[in-house]
mmCIF file of C-alpha atoms and ligand atoms in Angstrom:
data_model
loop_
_atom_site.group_PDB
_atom_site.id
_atom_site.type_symbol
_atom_site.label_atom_id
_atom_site.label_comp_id
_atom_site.label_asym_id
_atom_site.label_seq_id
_atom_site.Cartn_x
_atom_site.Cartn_y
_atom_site.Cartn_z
ATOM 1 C CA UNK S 1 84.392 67.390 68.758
ATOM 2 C CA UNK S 2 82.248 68.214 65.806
ATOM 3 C CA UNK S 3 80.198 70.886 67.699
ATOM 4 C CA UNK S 4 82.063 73.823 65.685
ATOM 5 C CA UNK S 5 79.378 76.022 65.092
ATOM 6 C CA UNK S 6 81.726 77.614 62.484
ATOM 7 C CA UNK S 7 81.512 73.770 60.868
ATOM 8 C CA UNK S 8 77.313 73.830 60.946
ATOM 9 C CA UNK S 9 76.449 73.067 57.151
ATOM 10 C CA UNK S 10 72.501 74.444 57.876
ATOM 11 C CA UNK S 11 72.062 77.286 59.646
ATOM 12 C CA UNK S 12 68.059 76.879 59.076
ATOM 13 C CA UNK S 13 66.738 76.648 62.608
ATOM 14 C CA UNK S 14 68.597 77.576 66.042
ATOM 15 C CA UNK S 15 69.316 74.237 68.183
ATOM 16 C CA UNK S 16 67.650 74.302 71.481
ATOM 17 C CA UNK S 17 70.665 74.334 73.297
ATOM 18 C CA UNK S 18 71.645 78.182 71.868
ATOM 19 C CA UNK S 19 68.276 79.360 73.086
ATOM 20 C CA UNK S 20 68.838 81.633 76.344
ATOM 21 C CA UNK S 21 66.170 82.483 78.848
ATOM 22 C CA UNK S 22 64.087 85.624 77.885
ATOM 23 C CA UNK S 23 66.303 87.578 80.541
ATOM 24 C CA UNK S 24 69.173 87.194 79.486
ATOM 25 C CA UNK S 25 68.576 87.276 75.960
ATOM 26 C CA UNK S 26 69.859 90.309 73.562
ATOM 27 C CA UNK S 27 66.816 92.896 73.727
ATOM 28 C CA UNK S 28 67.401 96.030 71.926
ATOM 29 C CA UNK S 29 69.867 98.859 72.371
ATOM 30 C CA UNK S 30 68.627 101.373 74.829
ATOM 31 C CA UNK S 31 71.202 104.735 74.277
ATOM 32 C CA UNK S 32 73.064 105.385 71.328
ATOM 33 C CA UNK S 33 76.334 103.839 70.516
ATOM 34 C CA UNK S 34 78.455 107.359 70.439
ATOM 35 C CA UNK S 35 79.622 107.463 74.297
ATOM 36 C CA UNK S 36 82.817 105.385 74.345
ATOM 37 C CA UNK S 37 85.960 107.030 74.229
ATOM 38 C CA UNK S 38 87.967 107.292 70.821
ATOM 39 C CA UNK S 39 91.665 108.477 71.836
ATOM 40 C CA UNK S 40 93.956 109.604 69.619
ATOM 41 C CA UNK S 41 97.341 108.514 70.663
ATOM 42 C CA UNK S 42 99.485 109.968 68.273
ATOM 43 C CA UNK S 43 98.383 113.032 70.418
ATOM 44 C CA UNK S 44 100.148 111.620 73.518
ATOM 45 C CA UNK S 45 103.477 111.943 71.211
ATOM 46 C CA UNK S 46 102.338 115.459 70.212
ATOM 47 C CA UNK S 47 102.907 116.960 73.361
ATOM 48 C CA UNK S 48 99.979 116.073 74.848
ATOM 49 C CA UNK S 49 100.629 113.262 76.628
ATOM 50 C CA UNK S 50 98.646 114.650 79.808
ATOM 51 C CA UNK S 51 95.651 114.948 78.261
ATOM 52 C CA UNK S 52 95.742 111.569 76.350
ATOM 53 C CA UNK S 53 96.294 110.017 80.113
ATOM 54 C CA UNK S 54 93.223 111.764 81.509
ATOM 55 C CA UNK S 55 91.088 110.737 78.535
ATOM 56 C CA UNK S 56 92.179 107.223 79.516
ATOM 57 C CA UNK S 57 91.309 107.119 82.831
ATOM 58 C CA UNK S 58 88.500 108.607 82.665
ATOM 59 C CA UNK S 59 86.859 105.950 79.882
ATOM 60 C CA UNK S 60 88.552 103.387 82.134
ATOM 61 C CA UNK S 61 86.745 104.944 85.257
ATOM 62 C CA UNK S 62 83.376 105.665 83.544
ATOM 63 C CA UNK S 63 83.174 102.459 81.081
ATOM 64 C CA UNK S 64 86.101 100.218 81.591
ATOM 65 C CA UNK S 65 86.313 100.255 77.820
ATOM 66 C CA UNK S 66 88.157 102.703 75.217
ATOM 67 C CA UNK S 67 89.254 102.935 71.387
ATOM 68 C CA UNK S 68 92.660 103.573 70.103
ATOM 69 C CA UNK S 69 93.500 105.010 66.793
ATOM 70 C CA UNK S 70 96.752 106.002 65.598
ATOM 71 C CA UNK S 71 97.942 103.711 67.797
ATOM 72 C CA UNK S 72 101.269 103.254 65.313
ATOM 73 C CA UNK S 73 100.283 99.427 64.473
ATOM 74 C CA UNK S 74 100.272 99.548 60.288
ATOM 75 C CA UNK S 75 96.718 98.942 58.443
ATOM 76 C CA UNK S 76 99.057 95.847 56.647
ATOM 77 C CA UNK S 77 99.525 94.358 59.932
ATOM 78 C CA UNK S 78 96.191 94.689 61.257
ATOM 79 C CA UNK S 79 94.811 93.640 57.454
ATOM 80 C CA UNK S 80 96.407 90.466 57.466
ATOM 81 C CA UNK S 81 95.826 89.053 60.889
ATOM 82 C CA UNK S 82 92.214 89.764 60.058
ATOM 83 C CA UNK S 83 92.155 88.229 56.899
ATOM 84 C CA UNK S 84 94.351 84.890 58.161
ATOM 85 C CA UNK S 85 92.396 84.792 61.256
ATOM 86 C CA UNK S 86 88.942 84.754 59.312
ATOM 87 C CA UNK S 87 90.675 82.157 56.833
ATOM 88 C CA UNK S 88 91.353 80.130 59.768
ATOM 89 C CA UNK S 89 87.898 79.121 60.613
ATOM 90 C CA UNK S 90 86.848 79.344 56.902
ATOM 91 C CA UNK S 91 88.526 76.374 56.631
ATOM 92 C CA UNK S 92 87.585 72.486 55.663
ATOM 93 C CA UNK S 93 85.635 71.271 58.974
ATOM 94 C CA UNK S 94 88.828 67.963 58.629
ATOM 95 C CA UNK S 95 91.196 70.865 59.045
ATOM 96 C CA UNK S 96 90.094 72.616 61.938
ATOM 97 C CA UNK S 97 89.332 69.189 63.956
ATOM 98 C CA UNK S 98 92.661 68.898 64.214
ATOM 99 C CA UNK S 99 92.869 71.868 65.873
ATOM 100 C CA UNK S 100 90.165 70.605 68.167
ATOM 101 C CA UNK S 101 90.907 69.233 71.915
ATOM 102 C CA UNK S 102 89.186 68.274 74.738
ATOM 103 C CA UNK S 103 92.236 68.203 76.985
ATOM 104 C CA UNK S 104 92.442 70.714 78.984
ATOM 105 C CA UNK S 105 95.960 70.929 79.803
ATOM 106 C CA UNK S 106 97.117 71.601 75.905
ATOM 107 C CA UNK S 107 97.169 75.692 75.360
ATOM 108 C CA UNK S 108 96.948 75.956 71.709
ATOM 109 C CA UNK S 109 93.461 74.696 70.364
ATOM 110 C CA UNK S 110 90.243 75.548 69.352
ATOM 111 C CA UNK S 111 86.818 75.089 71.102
ATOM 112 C CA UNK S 112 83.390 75.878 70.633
ATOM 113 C CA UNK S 113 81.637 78.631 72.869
ATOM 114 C CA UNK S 114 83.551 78.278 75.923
ATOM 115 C CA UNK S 115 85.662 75.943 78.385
ATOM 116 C CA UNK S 116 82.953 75.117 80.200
ATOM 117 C CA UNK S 117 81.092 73.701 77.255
ATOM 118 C CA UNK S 118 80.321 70.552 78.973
ATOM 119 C CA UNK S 119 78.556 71.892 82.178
ATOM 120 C CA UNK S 120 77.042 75.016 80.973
ATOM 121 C CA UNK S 121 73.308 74.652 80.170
ATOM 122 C CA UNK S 122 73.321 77.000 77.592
ATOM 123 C CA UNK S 123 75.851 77.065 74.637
ATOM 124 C CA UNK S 124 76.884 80.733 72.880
ATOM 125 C CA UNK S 125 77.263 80.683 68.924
ATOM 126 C CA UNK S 126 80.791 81.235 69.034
ATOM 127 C CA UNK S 127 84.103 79.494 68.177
ATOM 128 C CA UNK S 128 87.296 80.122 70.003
ATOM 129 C CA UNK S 129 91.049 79.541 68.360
ATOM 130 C CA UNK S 130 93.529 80.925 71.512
ATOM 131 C CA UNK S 131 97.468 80.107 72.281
ATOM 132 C CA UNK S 132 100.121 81.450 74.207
ATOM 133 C CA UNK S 133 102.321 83.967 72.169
ATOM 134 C CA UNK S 134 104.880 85.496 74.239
ATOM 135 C CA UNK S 135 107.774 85.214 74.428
ATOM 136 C CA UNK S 136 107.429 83.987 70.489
ATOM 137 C CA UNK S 137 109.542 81.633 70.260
ATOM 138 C CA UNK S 138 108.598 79.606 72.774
ATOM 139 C CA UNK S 139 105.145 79.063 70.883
ATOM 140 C CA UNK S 140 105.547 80.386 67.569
ATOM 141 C CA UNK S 141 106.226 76.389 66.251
ATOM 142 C CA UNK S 142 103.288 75.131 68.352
ATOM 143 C CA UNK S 143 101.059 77.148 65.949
ATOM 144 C CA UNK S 144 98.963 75.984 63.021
ATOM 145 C CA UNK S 145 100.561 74.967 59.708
ATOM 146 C CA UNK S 146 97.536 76.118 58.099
ATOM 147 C CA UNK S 147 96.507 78.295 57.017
ATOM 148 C CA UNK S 148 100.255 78.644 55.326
ATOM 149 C CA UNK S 149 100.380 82.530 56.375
ATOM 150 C CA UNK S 150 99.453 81.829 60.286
ATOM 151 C CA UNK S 151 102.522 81.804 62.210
ATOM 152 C CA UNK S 152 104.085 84.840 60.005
ATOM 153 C CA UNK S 153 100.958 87.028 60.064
ATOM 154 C CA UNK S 154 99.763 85.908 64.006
ATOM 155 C CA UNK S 155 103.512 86.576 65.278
ATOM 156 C CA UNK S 156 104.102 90.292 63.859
ATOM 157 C CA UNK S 157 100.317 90.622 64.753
ATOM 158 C CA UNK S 158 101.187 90.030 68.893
ATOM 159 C CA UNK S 159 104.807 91.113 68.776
ATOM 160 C CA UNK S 160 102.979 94.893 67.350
ATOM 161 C CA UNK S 161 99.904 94.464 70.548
ATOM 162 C CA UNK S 162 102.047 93.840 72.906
ATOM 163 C CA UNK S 163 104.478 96.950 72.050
ATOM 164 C CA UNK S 164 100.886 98.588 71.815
ATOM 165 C CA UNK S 165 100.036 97.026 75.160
ATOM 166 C CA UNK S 166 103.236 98.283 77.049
ATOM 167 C CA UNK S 167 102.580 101.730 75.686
ATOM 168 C CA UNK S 168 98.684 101.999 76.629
ATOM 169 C CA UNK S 169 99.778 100.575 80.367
ATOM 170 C CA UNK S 170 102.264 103.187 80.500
ATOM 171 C CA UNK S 171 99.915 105.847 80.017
ATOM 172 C CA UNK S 172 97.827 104.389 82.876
ATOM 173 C CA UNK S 173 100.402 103.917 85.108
ATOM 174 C CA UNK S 174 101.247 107.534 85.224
ATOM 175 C CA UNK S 175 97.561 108.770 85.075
ATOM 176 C CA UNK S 176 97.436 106.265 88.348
ATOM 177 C CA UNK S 177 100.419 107.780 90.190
ATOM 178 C CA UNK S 178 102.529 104.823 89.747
ATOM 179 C CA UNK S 179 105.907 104.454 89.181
ATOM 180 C CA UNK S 180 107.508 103.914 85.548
ATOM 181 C CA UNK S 181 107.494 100.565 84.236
ATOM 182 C CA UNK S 182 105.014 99.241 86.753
ATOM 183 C CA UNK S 183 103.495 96.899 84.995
ATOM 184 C CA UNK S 184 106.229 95.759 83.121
ATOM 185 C CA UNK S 185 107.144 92.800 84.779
ATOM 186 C CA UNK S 186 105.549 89.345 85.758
ATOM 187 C CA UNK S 187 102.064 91.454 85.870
ATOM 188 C CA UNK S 188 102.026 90.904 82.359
ATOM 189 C CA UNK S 189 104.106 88.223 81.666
ATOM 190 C CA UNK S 190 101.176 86.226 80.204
ATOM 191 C CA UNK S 191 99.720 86.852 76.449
ATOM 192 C CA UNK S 192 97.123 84.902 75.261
ATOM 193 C CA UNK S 193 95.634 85.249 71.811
ATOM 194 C CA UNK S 194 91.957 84.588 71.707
ATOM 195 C CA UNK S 195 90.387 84.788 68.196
ATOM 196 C CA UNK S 196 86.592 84.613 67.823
ATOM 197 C CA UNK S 197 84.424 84.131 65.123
ATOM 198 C CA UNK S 198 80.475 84.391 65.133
ATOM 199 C CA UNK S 199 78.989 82.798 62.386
ATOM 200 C CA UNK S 200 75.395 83.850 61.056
ATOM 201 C CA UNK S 201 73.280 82.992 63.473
ATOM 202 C CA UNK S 202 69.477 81.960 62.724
ATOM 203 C CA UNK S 203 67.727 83.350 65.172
ATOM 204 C CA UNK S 204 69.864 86.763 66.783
ATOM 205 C CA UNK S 205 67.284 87.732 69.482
ATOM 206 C CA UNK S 206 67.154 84.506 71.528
ATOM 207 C CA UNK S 207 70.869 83.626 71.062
ATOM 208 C CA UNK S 208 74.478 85.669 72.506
ATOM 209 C CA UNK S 209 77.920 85.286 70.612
ATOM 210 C CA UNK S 210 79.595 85.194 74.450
ATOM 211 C CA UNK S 211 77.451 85.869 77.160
ATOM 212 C CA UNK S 212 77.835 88.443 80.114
ATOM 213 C CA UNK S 213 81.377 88.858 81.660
ATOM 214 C CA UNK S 214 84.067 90.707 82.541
ATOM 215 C CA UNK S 215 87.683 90.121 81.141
ATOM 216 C CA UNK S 216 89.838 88.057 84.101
ATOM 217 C CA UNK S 217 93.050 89.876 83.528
ATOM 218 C CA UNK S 218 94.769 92.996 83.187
ATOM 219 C CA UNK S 219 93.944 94.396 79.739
ATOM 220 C CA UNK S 220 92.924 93.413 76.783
ATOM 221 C CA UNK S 221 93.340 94.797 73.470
ATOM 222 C CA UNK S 222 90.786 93.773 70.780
ATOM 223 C CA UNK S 223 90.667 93.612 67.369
ATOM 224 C CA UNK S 224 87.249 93.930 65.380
ATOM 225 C CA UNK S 225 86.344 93.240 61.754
ATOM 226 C CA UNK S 226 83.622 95.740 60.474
ATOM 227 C CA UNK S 227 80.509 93.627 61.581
ATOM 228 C CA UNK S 228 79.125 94.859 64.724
ATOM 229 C CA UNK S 229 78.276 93.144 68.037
ATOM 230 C CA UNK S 230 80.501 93.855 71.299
ATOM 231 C CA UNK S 231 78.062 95.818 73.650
ATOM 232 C CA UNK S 232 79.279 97.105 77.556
ATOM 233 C CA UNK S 233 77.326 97.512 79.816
ATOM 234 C CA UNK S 234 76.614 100.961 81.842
ATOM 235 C CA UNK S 235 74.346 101.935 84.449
ATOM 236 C CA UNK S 236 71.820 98.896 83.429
ATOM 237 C CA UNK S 237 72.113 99.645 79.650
ATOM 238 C CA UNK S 238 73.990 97.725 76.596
ATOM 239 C CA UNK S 239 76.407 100.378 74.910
ATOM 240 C CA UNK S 240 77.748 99.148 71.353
ATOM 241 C CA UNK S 241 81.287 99.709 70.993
ATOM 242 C CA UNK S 242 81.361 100.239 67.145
ATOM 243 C CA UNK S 243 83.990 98.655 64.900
ATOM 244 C CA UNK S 244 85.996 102.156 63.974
ATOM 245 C CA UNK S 245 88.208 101.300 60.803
ATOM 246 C CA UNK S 246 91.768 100.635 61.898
ATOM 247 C CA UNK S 247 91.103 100.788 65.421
ATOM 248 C CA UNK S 248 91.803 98.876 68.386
ATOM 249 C CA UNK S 249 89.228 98.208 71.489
ATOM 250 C CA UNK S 250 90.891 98.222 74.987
ATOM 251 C CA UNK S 251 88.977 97.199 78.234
ATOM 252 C CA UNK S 252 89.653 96.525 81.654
ATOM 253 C CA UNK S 253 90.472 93.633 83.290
ATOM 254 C CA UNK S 254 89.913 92.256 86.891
ATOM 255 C CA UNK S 255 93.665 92.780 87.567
ATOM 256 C CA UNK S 256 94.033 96.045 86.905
ATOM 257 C CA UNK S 257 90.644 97.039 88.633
ATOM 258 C CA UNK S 258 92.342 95.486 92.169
ATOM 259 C CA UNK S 259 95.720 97.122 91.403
ATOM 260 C CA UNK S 260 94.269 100.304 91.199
ATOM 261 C CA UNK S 261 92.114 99.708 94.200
ATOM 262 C CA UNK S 262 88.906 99.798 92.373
ATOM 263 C CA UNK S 263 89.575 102.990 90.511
ATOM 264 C CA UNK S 264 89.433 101.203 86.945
ATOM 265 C CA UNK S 265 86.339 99.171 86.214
ATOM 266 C CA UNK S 266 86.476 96.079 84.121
ATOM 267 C CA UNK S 267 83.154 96.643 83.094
ATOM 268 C CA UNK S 268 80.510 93.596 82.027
ATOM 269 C CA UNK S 269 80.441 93.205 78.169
ATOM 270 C CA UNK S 270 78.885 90.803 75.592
ATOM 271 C CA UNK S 271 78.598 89.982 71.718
ATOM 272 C CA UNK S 272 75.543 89.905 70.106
ATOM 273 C CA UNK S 273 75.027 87.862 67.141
ATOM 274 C CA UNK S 274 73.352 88.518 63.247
ATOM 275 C CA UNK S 275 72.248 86.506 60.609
ATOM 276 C CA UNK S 276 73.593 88.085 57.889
ATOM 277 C CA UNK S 277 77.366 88.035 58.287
ATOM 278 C CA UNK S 278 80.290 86.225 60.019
ATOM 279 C CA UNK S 279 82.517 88.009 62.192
ATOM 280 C CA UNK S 280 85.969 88.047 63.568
ATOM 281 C CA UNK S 281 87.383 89.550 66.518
ATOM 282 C CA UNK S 282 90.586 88.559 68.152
ATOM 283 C CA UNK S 283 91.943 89.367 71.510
ATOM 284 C CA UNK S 284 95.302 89.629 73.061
ATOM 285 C CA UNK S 285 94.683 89.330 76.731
ATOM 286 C CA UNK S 286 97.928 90.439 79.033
ATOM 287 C CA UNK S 287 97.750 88.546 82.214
ATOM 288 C CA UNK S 288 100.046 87.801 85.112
ATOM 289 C CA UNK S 289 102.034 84.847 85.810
ATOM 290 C CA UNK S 290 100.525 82.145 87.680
ATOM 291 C CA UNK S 291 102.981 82.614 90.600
ATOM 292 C CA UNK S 292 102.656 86.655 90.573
ATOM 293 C CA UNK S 293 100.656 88.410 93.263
ATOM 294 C CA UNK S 294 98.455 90.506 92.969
ATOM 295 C CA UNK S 295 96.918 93.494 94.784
ATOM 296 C CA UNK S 296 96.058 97.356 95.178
ATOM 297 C CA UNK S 297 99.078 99.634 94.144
ATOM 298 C CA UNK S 298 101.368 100.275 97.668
ATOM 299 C CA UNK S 299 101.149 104.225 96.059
ATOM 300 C CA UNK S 300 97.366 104.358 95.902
ATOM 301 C CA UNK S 301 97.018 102.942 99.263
ATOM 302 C CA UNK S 302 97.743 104.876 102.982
ATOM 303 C CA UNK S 303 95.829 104.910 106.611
ATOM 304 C CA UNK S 304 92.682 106.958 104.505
ATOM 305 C CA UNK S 305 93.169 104.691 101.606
ATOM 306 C CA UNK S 306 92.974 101.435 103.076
ATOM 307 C CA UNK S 307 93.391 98.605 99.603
ATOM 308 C CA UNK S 308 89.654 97.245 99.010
ATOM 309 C CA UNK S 309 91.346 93.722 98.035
ATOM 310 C CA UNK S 310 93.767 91.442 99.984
ATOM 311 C CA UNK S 311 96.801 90.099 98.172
ATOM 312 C CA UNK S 312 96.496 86.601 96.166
ATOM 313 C CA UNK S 313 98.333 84.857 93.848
ATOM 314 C CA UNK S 314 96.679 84.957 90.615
ATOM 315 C CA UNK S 315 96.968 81.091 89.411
ATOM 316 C CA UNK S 316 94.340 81.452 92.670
ATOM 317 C CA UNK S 317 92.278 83.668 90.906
ATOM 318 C CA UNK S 318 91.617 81.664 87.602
ATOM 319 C CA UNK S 319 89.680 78.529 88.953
ATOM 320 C CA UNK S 320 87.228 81.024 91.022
ATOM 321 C CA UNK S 321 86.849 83.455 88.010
ATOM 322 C CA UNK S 322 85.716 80.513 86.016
ATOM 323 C CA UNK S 323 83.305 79.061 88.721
ATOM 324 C CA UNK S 324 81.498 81.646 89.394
ATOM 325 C CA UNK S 325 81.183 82.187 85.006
ATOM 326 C CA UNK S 326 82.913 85.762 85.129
ATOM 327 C CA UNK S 327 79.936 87.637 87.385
ATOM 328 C CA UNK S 328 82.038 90.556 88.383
ATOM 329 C CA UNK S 329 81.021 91.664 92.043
ATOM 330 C CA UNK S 330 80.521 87.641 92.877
ATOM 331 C CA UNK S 331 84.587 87.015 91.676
ATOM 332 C CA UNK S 332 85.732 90.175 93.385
ATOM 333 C CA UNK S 333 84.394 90.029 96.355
ATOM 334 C CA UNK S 334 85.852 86.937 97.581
ATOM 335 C CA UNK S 335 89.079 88.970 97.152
ATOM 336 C CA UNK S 336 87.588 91.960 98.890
ATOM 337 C CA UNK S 337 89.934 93.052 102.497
ATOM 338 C CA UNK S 338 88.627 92.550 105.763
ATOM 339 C CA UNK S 339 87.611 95.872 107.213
ATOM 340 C CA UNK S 340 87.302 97.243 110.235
HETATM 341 C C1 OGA P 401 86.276 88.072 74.999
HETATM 342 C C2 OGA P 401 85.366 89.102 74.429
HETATM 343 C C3 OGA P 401 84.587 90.329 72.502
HETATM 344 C C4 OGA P 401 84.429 90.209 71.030
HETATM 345 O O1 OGA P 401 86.776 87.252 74.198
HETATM 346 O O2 OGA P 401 86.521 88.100 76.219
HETATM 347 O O3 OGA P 401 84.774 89.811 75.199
HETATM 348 O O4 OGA P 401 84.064 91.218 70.433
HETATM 349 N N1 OGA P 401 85.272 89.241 73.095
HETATM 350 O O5 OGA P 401 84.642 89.145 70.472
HETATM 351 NI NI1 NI P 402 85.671 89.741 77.167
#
């Protein structure tokens, strides 16, 4: 596979195959970029841990998407899983084919705009580097050798989200009404590290970094460089979610907008490219199991209530997500309950 955009020696003219439709193409920005959530969540340990929680659901209600600061995860840490992760793609075009892999059954590996590169008529000007990292020593070894700093940086990098991660989904499960520790279990027994990078890109306005979709699983907590890009979408409109130094990006995933019985949105998003500078973004994505059902909270669901999804197992989920190329209300509603 030499289609690494990240590999492209002459990024002079846009291939064909990266030009989208004029409907789906970027556009500009209609509102301002000011309206998602920052939340403070040294706050939460301040004593005001109920206010924090509303904050959260709220964002999670209105845009599926929030920032983090103070979130306790050092500026080292953060600092050098940016700066390996950039590296990482930054290196010799030999190197990172060995990283390459067309077989879909191996879990650490990098690919070019997404696993559906072969079918998909369109290609986004992206390349992907994801693994498994939890628990970490199952997959810690299975990592890259190179870069040298990798495994040490990418490890305390994912062992400090997923802390993060339990701490965030704590907040939400007592905003939600549900009981301590309720998603501490198989629900999120899954991590996945997704790292993206975005080189220059010729032509911006007829090309997308990842095209519309919402995130499959529970939640996932994103880190940006400083180069903008990642745009949600609300009401019809494409809201920027500005890189905010030191600060994480949470959203919504499909999982958690069923287990709350449609309370929580995991709200269509996208990455729009430049042709000035590379970026970097990586994502740790907390998913269930394969075996682990899923479905609406038992708490948030009575006679009135009635859950808006039916129960499935969410190694059921996957292949349909990835059919239907993450539209929302198309995935979701083949899980909707029978009513009536
Ligand atoms: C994703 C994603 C956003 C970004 O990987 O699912 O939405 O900013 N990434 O790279
Ligand atoms: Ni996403």
């Amino acid at each position: 596979m030499d289609k690494l955009v990240s590999s492209r020696l002459n990024h002079e003219s846009l291939p064909g195959d990266y030009i989208f439709p004029p409907e789906t193409r970027p556009g500009g920005l209609k509102i301002p970029c000011s309206n998602i959530s920052v939340i403070d969540l040294r706050e939460a340990e301040n004593g005001d841990r109920i206010n924090t929680i509303q904050k959260m659901i709220k964002a999670s209600e209105e845009f599926g998407f929030f920032q983090v600061i103070n979130h306790g995860i050092s500026e080292n840490v953060m600092n050098e899983a940016r700066s390996v992760f950039k590296e990482l793609f930054e290196m010799p075009a030999e190197e990172k084919q060995k990283l390459c892999s067309d077989d879909p059954s191996k879990t650490c590996k990098m690919l070019t705009s997404s696993v559906n590169y072969a079918t998909e008529k369109v290609h986004m000007w992206r390349d992907i580097f994801r693994h498994p990292c939890h628990p970490l020593e199952q997959w810690q070894h299975l990592w890259p050798e190179n870069p040298t700093r990798y495994r040490e940086c990418a490890g305390t990098f994912s062992v400090e989200v997923k802390k993060l991660a339990s701490k965030i989904l704590s907040l939400i499960s007592e905003g939600l009404g549900l009981e301590c520790g309720y998603f501490e279990n198989d629900l999120t027994g899954s991590v996945l590290l997704s790292i993206n990078y975005y080189p220059p890109c010729p032509e911006p306005s007829l090309a997308l970094g990842v095209t519309k979709h919402s995130d499959p699983h529970i939640i996932t907590i994103l880190l940006q460089d400083h180069v903008s890009g990642l745009q949600v979408l609300k009401d019809g409109n494409w809201i920027a979610v500005e890189p905010i130094p030191n600060a994480f990006a949470i959203n919504v995933g499909n999982q958690l907008q069923v287990i709350s019985n449609g309370k929580l949105k995991s709200c269509e998003h996208r990455v729009v490219t430049n042709s000035h500078e590379a970026r970097t973004s990586a994502g740790l994505f907390f998913a269930p199991t394969n075996e682990c059902v899923v479905e609406p909270a038992k708490a948030l669901t009575d006679e009135h209530h009635p859950p808006n999804f039916k129960p499935f197992k969410y190694k059921d989920f996957i292949p349909h997500f990835l059919s239907k190329h993450g539209d929302t209300d198309t995935v979701l509603k083949s899980f909707a309950a029978q009513k009536g």
